[in-house]
Amino acid sequence: MKRFLLFLCLSVSISVFAQTAEKKDSIPPKKWKFSTKITFLLNQSTFLNWTAGGANTIAGNININQEFNYKKDNWNWNNKILSTYGLSYVDEKGTRKTDDRFEYNSLLGYKSKNNWFFSFFNNLRTQYSRGFDYTKEPNVAISDVFSPAYLSFGPGMLWKKSENQFINIAPSTSRFTFVSNEFSGNFGVDEGKNSSFSLGFNLSSYYKFNVAKNITMENIVALYADYLDKPQNIDVDYQINFLMKINESLSTNLGFHTIIDDNASTRIQFKQLFGLGLNYII
């Protein structure tokens, strides 16, 4: 929990830094743009003398989406931090974690011609707290903060039509996977070691558009093939998010997240999230 609070403070501090930077001058520099969106997703169900049965549940997620982007002349530098944490309480089962994610994305581009840029990307993915397999008794720990943590970076070419539509191709991507001693031997890290290295092909894309009035669809795709180990096994990370706006403060959020990674699991990972969102934009 202490490490979770540390990461949360880090995310919030970046948000505060962004606001402070904007307030230093009455007219903020046009080359930097900062934004922070905080969303609370709430789900709740209560049963009393309900003959069909059911368990009382309450669940909540907090999502923090922060962007700080630089643009001047032929240079573009986009930075995004995605933080998500969720808990649920179910009668007789207690409190359980439902979502946990920390991700930092950086994409630097120098314009070449038309919509093409020379690029360099950096990605860091991990989680805030310990994860368990709740299907086993007693519950078995399967992950922890920085176990695993993935650090990827590499040069490439970026096709960017707008902030809402781009594809980055990085054919020489370095990826490091980190784990603690407890999880050594998992996530593609050899037994007795705390890290592994791979070199491969990375493709990432982002596409956001309006499906209908007040309904936005967001697609985020990341593909990775390791040249050094089974390049035919392509890692897939695909997210689809729907935002149905009610007003400036309320929205209905629906998200699907699919991960295919043989080093993490032999099965396809799938997550779906739906709830009423309370939005706060800075």
PDB file of N, CA, C and O in Angstrom, residues 78 115 117 158-167 206-208:
ATOM      1  N   ASN A  78       5.250  14.262 -27.593  1.00  0.00           N
ATOM      2  CA  ASN A  78       4.025  13.941 -26.868  1.00  0.00           C
ATOM      3  C   ASN A  78       4.331  13.027 -25.688  1.00  0.00           C
ATOM      4  O   ASN A  78       5.005  12.001 -25.843  1.00  0.00           O
ATOM      5  N   ASN A 115       3.144  14.056 -43.649  1.00  0.00           N
ATOM      6  CA  ASN A 115       2.744  13.586 -42.312  1.00  0.00           C
ATOM      7  C   ASN A 115       3.760  12.642 -41.687  1.00  0.00           C
ATOM      8  O   ASN A 115       3.462  11.998 -40.680  1.00  0.00           O
ATOM      9  N   PHE A 117       7.418  11.613 -39.812  1.00  0.00           N
ATOM     10  CA  PHE A 117       8.389  12.130 -38.854  1.00  0.00           C
ATOM     11  C   PHE A 117       9.428  11.047 -38.559  1.00  0.00           C
ATOM     12  O   PHE A 117       9.098   9.850 -38.510  1.00  0.00           O
ATOM     13  N   LEU A 158       7.320   7.806 -37.805  1.00  0.00           N
ATOM     14  CA  LEU A 158       5.986   8.128 -37.315  1.00  0.00           C
ATOM     15  C   LEU A 158       5.157   8.751 -38.431  1.00  0.00           C
ATOM     16  O   LEU A 158       5.602   9.692 -39.089  1.00  0.00           O
ATOM     17  N   TRP A 159       3.973   8.191 -38.654  1.00  0.00           N
ATOM     18  CA  TRP A 159       2.986   8.817 -39.526  1.00  0.00           C
ATOM     19  C   TRP A 159       1.915   9.425 -38.630  1.00  0.00           C
ATOM     20  O   TRP A 159       1.259   8.714 -37.869  1.00  0.00           O
ATOM     21  N   LYS A 160       1.767  10.728 -38.705  1.00  0.00           N
ATOM     22  CA  LYS A 160       0.863  11.430 -37.798  1.00  0.00           C
ATOM     23  C   LYS A 160       0.011  12.419 -38.569  1.00  0.00           C
ATOM     24  O   LYS A 160       0.503  13.420 -39.074  1.00  0.00           O
ATOM     25  N   LYS A 161      -1.277  12.116 -38.643  1.00  0.00           N
ATOM     26  CA  LYS A 161      -2.207  13.005 -39.310  1.00  0.00           C
ATOM     27  C   LYS A 161      -2.718  14.075 -38.360  1.00  0.00           C
ATOM     28  O   LYS A 161      -2.957  15.223 -38.746  1.00  0.00           O
ATOM     29  N   SER A 162      -2.919  13.688 -37.094  1.00  0.00           N
ATOM     30  CA  SER A 162      -3.381  14.624 -36.063  1.00  0.00           C
ATOM     31  C   SER A 162      -3.074  14.017 -34.705  1.00  0.00           C
ATOM     32  O   SER A 162      -2.528  12.906 -34.611  1.00  0.00           O
ATOM     33  N   GLU A 163      -3.422  14.732 -33.641  1.00  0.00           N
ATOM     34  CA  GLU A 163      -3.222  14.209 -32.287  1.00  0.00           C
ATOM     35  C   GLU A 163      -4.083  12.977 -32.040  1.00  0.00           C
ATOM     36  O   GLU A 163      -3.806  12.186 -31.139  1.00  0.00           O
ATOM     37  N   ASN A 164      -5.123  12.800 -32.854  1.00  0.00           N
ATOM     38  CA  ASN A 164      -6.050  11.684 -32.656  1.00  0.00           C
ATOM     39  C   ASN A 164      -5.862  10.552 -33.660  1.00  0.00           C
ATOM     40  O   ASN A 164      -6.652   9.599 -33.670  1.00  0.00           O
ATOM     41  N   GLN A 165      -4.819  10.640 -34.489  1.00  0.00           N
ATOM     42  CA  GLN A 165      -4.626   9.601 -35.497  1.00  0.00           C
ATOM     43  C   GLN A 165      -3.148   9.519 -35.877  1.00  0.00           C
ATOM     44  O   GLN A 165      -2.623  10.387 -36.561  1.00  0.00           O
ATOM     45  N   PHE A 166      -2.465   8.450 -35.410  1.00  0.00           N
ATOM     46  CA  PHE A 166      -1.064   8.283 -35.768  1.00  0.00           C
ATOM     47  C   PHE A 166      -0.646   6.820 -35.636  1.00  0.00           C
ATOM     48  O   PHE A 166      -1.276   6.017 -34.940  1.00  0.00           O
ATOM     49  N   ILE A 167       0.446   6.470 -36.345  1.00  0.00           N
ATOM     50  CA  ILE A 167       1.042   5.138 -36.305  1.00  0.00           C
ATOM     51  C   ILE A 167       2.554   5.309 -36.191  1.00  0.00           C
ATOM     52  O   ILE A 167       3.156   6.066 -36.963  1.00  0.00           O
ATOM     53  N   TYR A 206      -2.743   4.868 -32.620  1.00  0.00           N
ATOM     54  CA  TYR A 206      -3.803   5.495 -31.832  1.00  0.00           C
ATOM     55  C   TYR A 206      -4.802   6.124 -32.792  1.00  0.00           C
ATOM     56  O   TYR A 206      -4.424   6.804 -33.739  1.00  0.00           O
ATOM     57  N   TYR A 207      -6.086   5.845 -32.545  1.00  0.00           N
ATOM     58  CA  TYR A 207      -7.127   6.397 -33.407  1.00  0.00           C
ATOM     59  C   TYR A 207      -8.347   6.708 -32.555  1.00  0.00           C
ATOM     60  O   TYR A 207      -8.917   5.832 -31.915  1.00  0.00           O
ATOM     61  N   LYS A 208      -8.744   7.969 -32.566  1.00  0.00           N
ATOM     62  CA  LYS A 208      -9.880   8.423 -31.767  1.00  0.00           C
ATOM     63  C   LYS A 208     -10.824   9.218 -32.668  1.00  0.00           C
ATOM     64  O   LYS A 208     -10.383  10.092 -33.412  1.00  0.00           O
TER      65      LYS A 208
END
